[in-house]
Amino acid sequence: MQGFARRHPVWSLLIALAAAVLAWLIFAPWSEGLESVLGAKRIFLNALFGGITLGALYFLVASGFTLIFGLMRNVNLAHGSLYLLGGYLGFEVSERTGSWLLAFPVVFLLVGLLGIVLQHQVFRRMEGEELRQTMVTIGLSVVLADIMLWIWGGQSYTIFAPDWLFGPVTLPIISDVRDSGEAIYLRYPAVRMAILAAAIVIGVAMWLVLNRTRLGMLVRAGVDDREMLSASGVRIQYVFLAVFAFGAGLAGMAGIVGGTFQSLSPGEDTRFLLASLVVVIVGGMGSIPGAAIGALAIGLSEQMGLVYAPTYSVVFTFLIMAAVLAFRPQGLLGEAR
Amino acid sequence: MAVVEDRRAGVQPMWVERIPPVWWALGLILLTMPAWAGDFILFQVMGWTFILGIIALSLMFLAGYGGMVSLIQMSVAAMAGYMVAIFGASGVAEISMGLPWWLYIPIAIGVAALFGTIVGALAVRTAGIYTIMITLAIASAFFYFTRQNYTIFNGYSGFNLVVPPQLFGVDWRQAVPFYYLTLGCAAICYAAVVYVSRAPFGLALQGVRDNPRRMAALGFNVTAHRVAAYTFASVIAAIGGILLVWQNAQIAPGTAGIPAVIDILVIAVVGGIGRPIGPFIGALIYVVLSTFSPDLLTAFGLSGERFNLLIGLGFLAVVFFSPDGVLGLWERWQARRARMSDPLKGGGA
């Protein structure tokens, strides 16, 4: 952090300024002049929080994708199918047992197992052949999508959150001030706050595991130099299996989250695959903090775009990606290889 | 001049004689097809095969000779189709300008080539798998943009009643004229790709594919060659796109949706991206499967909707067992037969 500030004083100043402006926009009550330019503060806050929550969901999907790619150079274009499969399985579990929370470990295990099968049976046979992996996983995603369409049909499903997450919570942020001077605080769905909190917890936990544990050390070493790690006696295939299972399980759990605050239907798999692609391109391949920044940027631009320029919200996402590619092809936090 | 030709003829046969008999047979079958095939076969099966083959051919050119697997080709084709609908005549009179055909066809090809070149300029900053991801992301952005934009692309419904011009008193949307139109375009595109692949530009491009560093050291502009390859491939894809919009008589965002983009990759890979004939073989397999698989599937007691499962499994089998496609299988089979009959290398072993 301090190193960054010393190396890039201008950039740090700009980032600090932007953060200050954002904090002021969030916490200070808006004057009438500002509201006439940007619309009601309530709308801005809702778009902002919606964007952050969507970013959290994207992060859950994309972090597994970026981890798998960063460590194994495996291009898993069936990642979106794992997401959708996790969502459908979570729906079944929570419908049959009535427990929303139980769905998470069950789906994590099931989709993680599928991930192990994928890594062991598919990717190990074609290590280093990126193009072939791409083709095979595209074929797999076509097959999986059709099987899921077969089982669950074309209608859309929504997973219901438990009662204790139902309804809104009041946040200590002023959204509006009445004429009488009484402040109205922002109310926001509790489920979304829970998702946001969970994503932050998972992100921090991943960072801790990667940077503070022996397994994380192995994974980081594997990202840097795979041959050297296996030459020093580490059974790298087991590390690969563990990472692939974790990434797949994470995508499956993200499916439950996505099914709770949006819906599950055929086509969501490609949507989330593309979202993770863009997130990872923007953030940099193989970087967890990069995935977080990319997910936040894409989620925010999508939601803000929906509110302020509904026709072109997709174009904003695309423009961010094109700008990153044009000026930093390896992604914001990616390392040039 | 004549002396030179005579001497050459004495050493090697004329170029006409060097064409293998298989090609003569294929040409004869294709040219006489309207005499013995029905309108459905001509228009739906063969016409669609040639169109998909042309679009997949542009992918094959980039992937096979340039080493760049681009998923943008279907979007480029759809862009050309949209331009035909916008600058030509369509059922949406508020947007379509109704220009004559000799104006809107060059405009459509030009705009599509420009689009493909811009995407290519972005994509060549990356290599290998990144190219696939970036072109896939741009292709999906194109799909969502056309679906949301109503002022230019007419949003969700797209354009209908886009028909080829009545030229020389022929209705080009009739089965037989359309068959010959697509056959002619496919033959021209095929010849163009074969020619360019042997021209200095194509050879340099293959050099760039094999070793970009060495080519750069030799003084070739690697990036420029790659971008130019995108431009050439975009022109071919644009021709396919124009034919596609004429065949369907309509164009909508779904024309370049993600499944369609993936289908082009499937076609090129299943046929084989090593040689320009591959995409046409892949397209024929794809079209025959998609046309007749409902009957086949119901015969096996499955619902006809499981077409994608069939395509996906077939694609999986091909990439699993033969990375160079059906053509690769054929070549390996021939090599094995040649080895078996060779007495020196042992017939029985």
mmCIF file of N, CA and C in Angstrom, chain A residues 65 69 73 75 77 121-122 125-126 129-132 134-140 142-143 146-147 149-150 270-271 273-274 277-278 281 285 310-315 318 321-322 325-329, chain B residues 69 71 122-123 125-130 132-134 136-138 140-141 144-145 148-151 258 262 265-266 269 273 302-303 305-313 315-316 319-323:
data_model
loop_
_atom_site.group_PDB
_atom_site.id
_atom_site.type_symbol
_atom_site.label_atom_id
_atom_site.label_comp_id
_atom_site.label_asym_id
_atom_site.label_seq_id
_atom_site.Cartn_x
_atom_site.Cartn_y
_atom_site.Cartn_z
ATOM 1 N N PHE A 65 -12.911 -19.218 -11.099
ATOM 2 C CA PHE A 65 -12.430 -19.259 -12.495
ATOM 3 C C PHE A 65 -10.988 -18.782 -12.578
ATOM 4 N N PHE A 69 -7.589 -20.917 -13.454
ATOM 5 C CA PHE A 69 -6.754 -20.530 -14.590
ATOM 6 C C PHE A 69 -5.350 -20.166 -14.135
ATOM 7 N N ARG A 73 -3.510 -23.129 -15.517
ATOM 8 C CA ARG A 73 -3.642 -22.744 -16.916
ATOM 9 C C ARG A 73 -4.780 -23.530 -17.570
ATOM 10 N N VAL A 75 -8.397 -23.776 -18.927
ATOM 11 C CA VAL A 75 -9.439 -22.877 -19.376
ATOM 12 C C VAL A 75 -10.749 -23.610 -19.254
ATOM 13 N N LEU A 77 -14.275 -23.350 -19.719
ATOM 14 C CA LEU A 77 -15.427 -22.587 -20.217
ATOM 15 C C LEU A 77 -16.737 -23.249 -19.820
ATOM 16 N N GLN A 121 -10.451 -36.439 -15.155
ATOM 17 C CA GLN A 121 -10.753 -37.182 -16.374
ATOM 18 C C GLN A 121 -10.552 -36.368 -17.648
ATOM 19 N N VAL A 122 -10.719 -35.046 -17.540
ATOM 20 C CA VAL A 122 -10.661 -34.245 -18.767
ATOM 21 C C VAL A 122 -9.367 -33.443 -18.846
ATOM 22 N N ARG A 125 -5.815 -35.068 -19.046
ATOM 23 C CA ARG A 125 -5.454 -35.709 -20.314
ATOM 24 C C ARG A 125 -4.922 -34.730 -21.324
ATOM 25 N N MET A 126 -5.194 -33.462 -21.139
ATOM 26 C CA MET A 126 -4.783 -32.477 -22.143
ATOM 27 C C MET A 126 -4.125 -31.287 -21.467
ATOM 28 N N GLU A 129 -2.598 -28.071 -23.383
ATOM 29 C CA GLU A 129 -3.216 -27.851 -24.693
ATOM 30 C C GLU A 129 -4.427 -26.950 -24.503
ATOM 31 N N GLU A 130 -4.156 -25.647 -24.439
ATOM 32 C CA GLU A 130 -5.223 -24.710 -24.088
ATOM 33 C C GLU A 130 -6.378 -24.754 -25.073
ATOM 34 N N LEU A 131 -6.021 -24.818 -26.358
ATOM 35 C CA LEU A 131 -7.070 -24.754 -27.371
ATOM 36 C C LEU A 131 -7.993 -25.953 -27.257
ATOM 37 N N ARG A 132 -7.396 -27.120 -27.029
ATOM 38 C CA ARG A 132 -8.208 -28.323 -26.917
ATOM 39 C C ARG A 132 -9.081 -28.279 -25.675
ATOM 40 N N THR A 134 -10.224 -25.612 -24.306
ATOM 41 C CA THR A 134 -11.317 -24.692 -24.613
ATOM 42 C C THR A 134 -12.423 -25.408 -25.373
ATOM 43 N N MET A 135 -12.024 -26.111 -26.404
ATOM 44 C CA MET A 135 -13.017 -26.813 -27.234
ATOM 45 C C MET A 135 -13.787 -27.840 -26.409
ATOM 46 N N VAL A 136 -13.033 -28.637 -25.643
ATOM 47 C CA VAL A 136 -13.703 -29.695 -24.875
ATOM 48 C C VAL A 136 -14.663 -29.090 -23.864
ATOM 49 N N THR A 137 -14.239 -27.999 -23.181
ATOM 50 C CA THR A 137 -15.144 -27.440 -22.185
ATOM 51 C C THR A 137 -16.328 -26.746 -22.850
ATOM 52 N N ILE A 138 -16.127 -26.190 -24.047
ATOM 53 C CA ILE A 138 -17.286 -25.630 -24.760
ATOM 54 C C ILE A 138 -18.265 -26.761 -25.074
ATOM 55 N N GLY A 139 -17.721 -27.896 -25.570
ATOM 56 C CA GLY A 139 -18.586 -29.038 -25.837
ATOM 57 C C GLY A 139 -19.301 -29.499 -24.573
ATOM 58 N N LEU A 140 -18.552 -29.563 -23.459
ATOM 59 C CA LEU A 140 -19.159 -29.973 -22.194
ATOM 60 C C LEU A 140 -20.275 -29.025 -21.788
ATOM 61 N N VAL A 142 -22.134 -27.205 -23.692
ATOM 62 C CA VAL A 142 -23.310 -27.420 -24.554
ATOM 63 C C VAL A 142 -24.097 -28.634 -24.058
ATOM 64 N N VAL A 143 -23.353 -29.725 -23.766
ATOM 65 C CA VAL A 143 -24.014 -30.956 -23.319
ATOM 66 C C VAL A 143 -24.702 -30.731 -21.970
ATOM 67 N N ASP A 146 -27.849 -28.690 -22.197
ATOM 68 C CA ASP A 146 -29.000 -29.409 -22.733
ATOM 69 C C ASP A 146 -29.543 -30.422 -21.729
ATOM 70 N N ILE A 147 -28.645 -31.058 -20.964
ATOM 71 C CA ILE A 147 -29.126 -32.006 -19.956
ATOM 72 C C ILE A 147 -29.928 -31.261 -18.892
ATOM 73 N N LEU A 149 -31.531 -28.471 -19.299
ATOM 74 C CA LEU A 149 -32.804 -28.082 -19.918
ATOM 75 C C LEU A 149 -33.759 -29.266 -19.910
ATOM 76 N N TRP A 150 -33.215 -30.454 -20.120
ATOM 77 C CA TRP A 150 -34.001 -31.678 -20.138
ATOM 78 C C TRP A 150 -34.634 -31.916 -18.763
ATOM 79 N N THR A 270 -24.362 -19.111 -19.696
ATOM 80 C CA THR A 270 -23.484 -18.307 -20.555
ATOM 81 C C THR A 270 -23.351 -16.902 -20.002
ATOM 82 N N ARG A 271 -24.438 -16.377 -19.403
ATOM 83 C CA ARG A 271 -24.355 -15.023 -18.867
ATOM 84 C C ARG A 271 -23.254 -14.935 -17.806
ATOM 85 N N LEU A 273 -20.809 -17.122 -17.327
ATOM 86 C CA LEU A 273 -19.496 -17.421 -17.911
ATOM 87 C C LEU A 273 -18.902 -16.146 -18.503
ATOM 88 N N LEU A 274 -19.726 -15.400 -19.250
ATOM 89 C CA LEU A 274 -19.227 -14.173 -19.865
ATOM 90 C C LEU A 274 -18.870 -13.149 -18.818
ATOM 91 N N LEU A 277 -15.621 -14.084 -17.514
ATOM 92 C CA LEU A 277 -14.585 -13.774 -18.502
ATOM 93 C C LEU A 277 -14.207 -12.302 -18.441
ATOM 94 N N VAL A 278 -15.230 -11.446 -18.466
ATOM 95 C CA VAL A 278 -14.957 -10.008 -18.486
ATOM 96 C C VAL A 278 -14.278 -9.586 -17.189
ATOM 97 N N ILE A 281 -10.725 -10.725 -17.323
ATOM 98 C CA ILE A 281 -9.953 -9.938 -18.286
ATOM 99 C C ILE A 281 -9.627 -8.573 -17.692
ATOM 100 N N MET A 285 -5.663 -12.179 -15.022
ATOM 101 C CA MET A 285 -5.802 -13.623 -14.845
ATOM 102 C C MET A 285 -5.083 -14.106 -13.592
ATOM 103 N N PRO A 310 -30.325 3.219 -19.644
ATOM 104 C CA PRO A 310 -30.795 1.826 -19.735
ATOM 105 C C PRO A 310 -30.433 1.130 -21.037
ATOM 106 N N THR A 311 -30.396 1.871 -22.154
ATOM 107 C CA THR A 311 -30.171 1.209 -23.429
ATOM 108 C C THR A 311 -28.743 0.700 -23.559
ATOM 109 N N TYR A 312 -27.820 1.382 -22.899
ATOM 110 C CA TYR A 312 -26.427 1.113 -23.219
ATOM 111 C C TYR A 312 -25.642 0.507 -22.072
ATOM 112 N N SER A 313 -26.345 -0.098 -21.106
ATOM 113 C CA SER A 313 -25.624 -0.602 -19.940
ATOM 114 C C SER A 313 -24.604 -1.664 -20.339
ATOM 115 N N VAL A 314 -24.935 -2.480 -21.365
ATOM 116 C CA VAL A 314 -23.990 -3.504 -21.798
ATOM 117 C C VAL A 314 -22.744 -2.869 -22.381
ATOM 118 N N VAL A 315 -22.959 -1.744 -23.050
ATOM 119 C CA VAL A 315 -21.847 -1.102 -23.735
ATOM 120 C C VAL A 315 -20.821 -0.588 -22.732
ATOM 121 N N PHE A 318 -18.557 -3.298 -21.846
ATOM 122 C CA PHE A 318 -17.665 -3.558 -22.958
ATOM 123 C C PHE A 318 -16.580 -2.490 -23.052
ATOM 124 N N MET A 321 -13.888 -3.014 -20.595
ATOM 125 C CA MET A 321 -13.002 -4.092 -21.015
ATOM 126 C C MET A 321 -12.063 -3.609 -22.123
ATOM 127 N N ALA A 322 -12.614 -2.881 -23.099
ATOM 128 C CA ALA A 322 -11.789 -2.419 -24.215
ATOM 129 C C ALA A 322 -10.715 -1.463 -23.719
ATOM 130 N N LEU A 325 -8.019 -3.427 -22.009
ATOM 131 C CA LEU A 325 -7.229 -4.157 -22.998
ATOM 132 C C LEU A 325 -6.289 -3.228 -23.744
ATOM 133 N N ALA A 326 -6.784 -2.018 -24.032
ATOM 134 C CA ALA A 326 -5.985 -1.111 -24.836
ATOM 135 C C ALA A 326 -4.785 -0.599 -24.044
ATOM 136 N N PHE A 327 -4.967 -0.366 -22.727
ATOM 137 C CA PHE A 327 -3.880 0.263 -21.980
ATOM 138 C C PHE A 327 -3.132 -0.719 -21.080
ATOM 139 N N ARG A 328 -3.774 -1.821 -20.706
ATOM 140 C CA ARG A 328 -3.118 -2.773 -19.813
ATOM 141 C C ARG A 328 -3.609 -4.165 -20.164
ATOM 142 N N PRO A 329 -3.074 -4.752 -21.253
ATOM 143 C CA PRO A 329 -3.626 -6.011 -21.775
ATOM 144 C C PRO A 329 -3.608 -7.148 -20.765
ATOM 145 N N VAL B 69 -7.797 -18.121 -32.857
ATOM 146 C CA VAL B 69 -9.162 -18.627 -32.853
ATOM 147 C C VAL B 69 -10.077 -17.480 -32.452
ATOM 148 N N LEU B 71 -13.808 -15.843 -32.164
ATOM 149 C CA LEU B 71 -15.228 -16.176 -32.127
ATOM 150 C C LEU B 71 -16.085 -15.017 -32.611
ATOM 151 N N LEU B 122 -8.003 -5.059 -31.419
ATOM 152 C CA LEU B 122 -8.054 -5.281 -29.963
ATOM 153 C C LEU B 122 -7.552 -6.675 -29.619
ATOM 154 N N ALA B 123 -8.016 -7.668 -30.415
ATOM 155 C CA ALA B 123 -7.766 -9.057 -30.057
ATOM 156 C C ALA B 123 -6.311 -9.443 -30.245
ATOM 157 N N ARG B 125 -3.788 -7.933 -29.486
ATOM 158 C CA ARG B 125 -2.942 -7.555 -28.347
ATOM 159 C C ARG B 125 -2.753 -8.730 -27.404
ATOM 160 N N THR B 126 -3.545 -9.768 -27.601
ATOM 161 C CA THR B 126 -3.476 -10.931 -26.729
ATOM 162 C C THR B 126 -3.189 -12.148 -27.593
ATOM 163 N N ALA B 127 -2.981 -13.292 -26.956
ATOM 164 C CA ALA B 127 -2.684 -14.487 -27.739
ATOM 165 C C ALA B 127 -3.399 -15.688 -27.148
ATOM 166 N N GLY B 128 -3.525 -16.726 -27.978
ATOM 167 C CA GLY B 128 -4.047 -18.011 -27.526
ATOM 168 C C GLY B 128 -5.430 -17.908 -26.924
ATOM 169 N N ILE B 129 -5.544 -18.401 -25.703
ATOM 170 C CA ILE B 129 -6.842 -18.507 -25.062
ATOM 171 C C ILE B 129 -7.453 -17.140 -24.796
ATOM 172 N N TYR B 130 -6.598 -16.127 -24.559
ATOM 173 C CA TYR B 130 -7.133 -14.791 -24.307
ATOM 174 C C TYR B 130 -7.907 -14.290 -25.522
ATOM 175 N N ILE B 132 -9.640 -16.046 -27.596
ATOM 176 C CA ILE B 132 -10.961 -16.661 -27.568
ATOM 177 C C ILE B 132 -11.870 -15.924 -26.594
ATOM 178 N N MET B 133 -11.333 -15.673 -25.387
ATOM 179 C CA MET B 133 -12.168 -15.030 -24.364
ATOM 180 C C MET B 133 -12.596 -13.645 -24.805
ATOM 181 N N ILE B 134 -11.654 -12.875 -25.352
ATOM 182 C CA ILE B 134 -11.975 -11.490 -25.693
ATOM 183 C C ILE B 134 -12.957 -11.436 -26.851
ATOM 184 N N LEU B 136 -15.058 -13.722 -27.648
ATOM 185 C CA LEU B 136 -16.353 -14.201 -27.148
ATOM 186 C C LEU B 136 -17.071 -13.091 -26.395
ATOM 187 N N ALA B 137 -16.309 -12.344 -25.581
ATOM 188 C CA ALA B 137 -16.925 -11.258 -24.821
ATOM 189 C C ALA B 137 -17.443 -10.174 -25.756
ATOM 190 N N ILE B 138 -16.658 -9.838 -26.800
ATOM 191 C CA ILE B 138 -17.114 -8.798 -27.728
ATOM 192 C C ILE B 138 -18.332 -9.288 -28.512
ATOM 193 N N SER B 140 -20.602 -11.308 -27.484
ATOM 194 C CA SER B 140 -21.800 -11.231 -26.651
ATOM 195 C C SER B 140 -22.211 -9.782 -26.455
ATOM 196 N N ALA B 141 -21.232 -8.866 -26.375
ATOM 197 C CA ALA B 141 -21.587 -7.448 -26.274
ATOM 198 C C ALA B 141 -22.355 -7.015 -27.516
ATOM 199 N N TYR B 144 -25.959 -8.323 -27.184
ATOM 200 C CA TYR B 144 -26.795 -7.547 -26.256
ATOM 201 C C TYR B 144 -27.054 -6.146 -26.807
ATOM 202 N N PHE B 145 -26.052 -5.574 -27.478
ATOM 203 C CA PHE B 145 -26.222 -4.224 -28.012
ATOM 204 C C PHE B 145 -27.303 -4.210 -29.080
ATOM 205 N N GLN B 148 -30.681 -4.389 -27.552
ATOM 206 C CA GLN B 148 -31.192 -3.252 -26.780
ATOM 207 C C GLN B 148 -31.330 -1.993 -27.615
ATOM 208 N N ASN B 149 -30.624 -1.928 -28.747
ATOM 209 C CA ASN B 149 -30.637 -0.708 -29.532
ATOM 210 C C ASN B 149 -31.793 -0.748 -30.532
ATOM 211 N N TYR B 150 -32.673 0.244 -30.445
ATOM 212 C CA TYR B 150 -33.827 0.258 -31.350
ATOM 213 C C TYR B 150 -33.660 1.259 -32.481
ATOM 214 N N THR B 151 -32.778 2.262 -32.328
ATOM 215 C CA THR B 151 -32.694 3.287 -33.360
ATOM 216 C C THR B 151 -31.972 2.778 -34.607
ATOM 217 N N ILE B 258 -24.982 -16.211 -28.613
ATOM 218 C CA ILE B 258 -23.850 -17.038 -28.182
ATOM 219 C C ILE B 258 -23.925 -18.441 -28.793
ATOM 220 N N ILE B 262 -20.932 -20.119 -31.036
ATOM 221 C CA ILE B 262 -20.290 -21.388 -30.687
ATOM 222 C C ILE B 262 -20.442 -22.378 -31.847
ATOM 223 N N LEU B 265 -17.752 -22.168 -34.366
ATOM 224 C CA LEU B 265 -16.522 -22.817 -33.887
ATOM 225 C C LEU B 265 -16.643 -24.332 -34.012
ATOM 226 N N VAL B 266 -17.802 -24.863 -33.609
ATOM 227 C CA VAL B 266 -18.024 -26.305 -33.688
ATOM 228 C C VAL B 266 -17.864 -26.786 -35.122
ATOM 229 N N VAL B 269 -14.210 -26.678 -36.243
ATOM 230 C CA VAL B 269 -13.351 -27.663 -35.575
ATOM 231 C C VAL B 269 -13.718 -29.080 -35.992
ATOM 232 N N ILE B 273 -9.584 -27.552 -38.892
ATOM 233 C CA ILE B 273 -9.141 -26.195 -39.203
ATOM 234 C C ILE B 273 -7.791 -26.210 -39.901
ATOM 235 N N LEU B 302 -36.292 -40.755 -28.180
ATOM 236 C CA LEU B 302 -35.986 -39.533 -27.447
ATOM 237 C C LEU B 302 -36.770 -38.383 -28.058
ATOM 238 N N SER B 303 -36.887 -37.312 -27.289
ATOM 239 C CA SER B 303 -37.575 -36.150 -27.818
ATOM 240 C C SER B 303 -36.699 -35.456 -28.859
ATOM 241 N N GLU B 305 -36.143 -32.505 -29.268
ATOM 242 C CA GLU B 305 -35.479 -31.289 -28.782
ATOM 243 C C GLU B 305 -34.056 -31.541 -28.334
ATOM 244 N N ARG B 306 -33.679 -32.805 -28.259
ATOM 245 C CA ARG B 306 -32.336 -33.091 -27.727
ATOM 246 C C ARG B 306 -31.259 -32.949 -28.780
ATOM 247 N N PHE B 307 -31.519 -32.116 -29.785
ATOM 248 C CA PHE B 307 -30.587 -31.922 -30.880
ATOM 249 C C PHE B 307 -29.231 -31.413 -30.390
ATOM 250 N N ASN B 308 -29.291 -30.446 -29.443
ATOM 251 C CA ASN B 308 -28.042 -29.868 -28.953
ATOM 252 C C ASN B 308 -27.183 -30.893 -28.237
ATOM 253 N N LEU B 309 -27.845 -31.845 -27.576
ATOM 254 C CA LEU B 309 -27.116 -32.903 -26.889
ATOM 255 C C LEU B 309 -26.320 -33.713 -27.904
ATOM 256 N N LEU B 310 -26.988 -34.030 -29.014
ATOM 257 C CA LEU B 310 -26.349 -34.806 -30.075
ATOM 258 C C LEU B 310 -25.144 -34.054 -30.638
ATOM 259 N N ILE B 311 -25.374 -32.767 -30.972
ATOM 260 C CA ILE B 311 -24.287 -31.945 -31.513
ATOM 261 C C ILE B 311 -23.146 -31.850 -30.502
ATOM 262 N N GLY B 312 -23.503 -31.587 -29.243
ATOM 263 C CA GLY B 312 -22.473 -31.422 -28.224
ATOM 264 C C GLY B 312 -21.672 -32.690 -28.028
ATOM 265 N N LEU B 313 -22.353 -33.838 -27.974
ATOM 266 C CA LEU B 313 -21.641 -35.106 -27.785
ATOM 267 C C LEU B 313 -20.753 -35.407 -28.992
ATOM 268 N N PHE B 315 -19.437 -33.226 -31.021
ATOM 269 C CA PHE B 315 -18.323 -32.291 -30.959
ATOM 270 C C PHE B 315 -17.295 -32.760 -29.934
ATOM 271 N N LEU B 316 -17.783 -33.181 -28.765
ATOM 272 C CA LEU B 316 -16.892 -33.682 -27.717
ATOM 273 C C LEU B 316 -16.081 -34.860 -28.227
ATOM 274 N N VAL B 319 -13.356 -33.616 -30.675
ATOM 275 C CA VAL B 319 -12.196 -32.937 -30.093
ATOM 276 C C VAL B 319 -11.436 -33.859 -29.151
ATOM 277 N N PHE B 320 -12.126 -34.839 -28.572
ATOM 278 C CA PHE B 320 -11.436 -35.767 -27.687
ATOM 279 C C PHE B 320 -10.518 -36.686 -28.476
ATOM 280 N N PHE B 321 -11.047 -37.247 -29.574
ATOM 281 C CA PHE B 321 -10.302 -38.300 -30.257
ATOM 282 C C PHE B 321 -9.527 -37.808 -31.468
ATOM 283 N N SER B 322 -9.946 -36.704 -32.056
ATOM 284 C CA SER B 322 -9.241 -36.224 -33.238
ATOM 285 C C SER B 322 -9.232 -34.699 -33.233
ATOM 286 N N PRO B 323 -8.196 -34.097 -32.620
ATOM 287 C CA PRO B 323 -8.175 -32.637 -32.509
ATOM 288 C C PRO B 323 -8.189 -31.932 -33.859
#
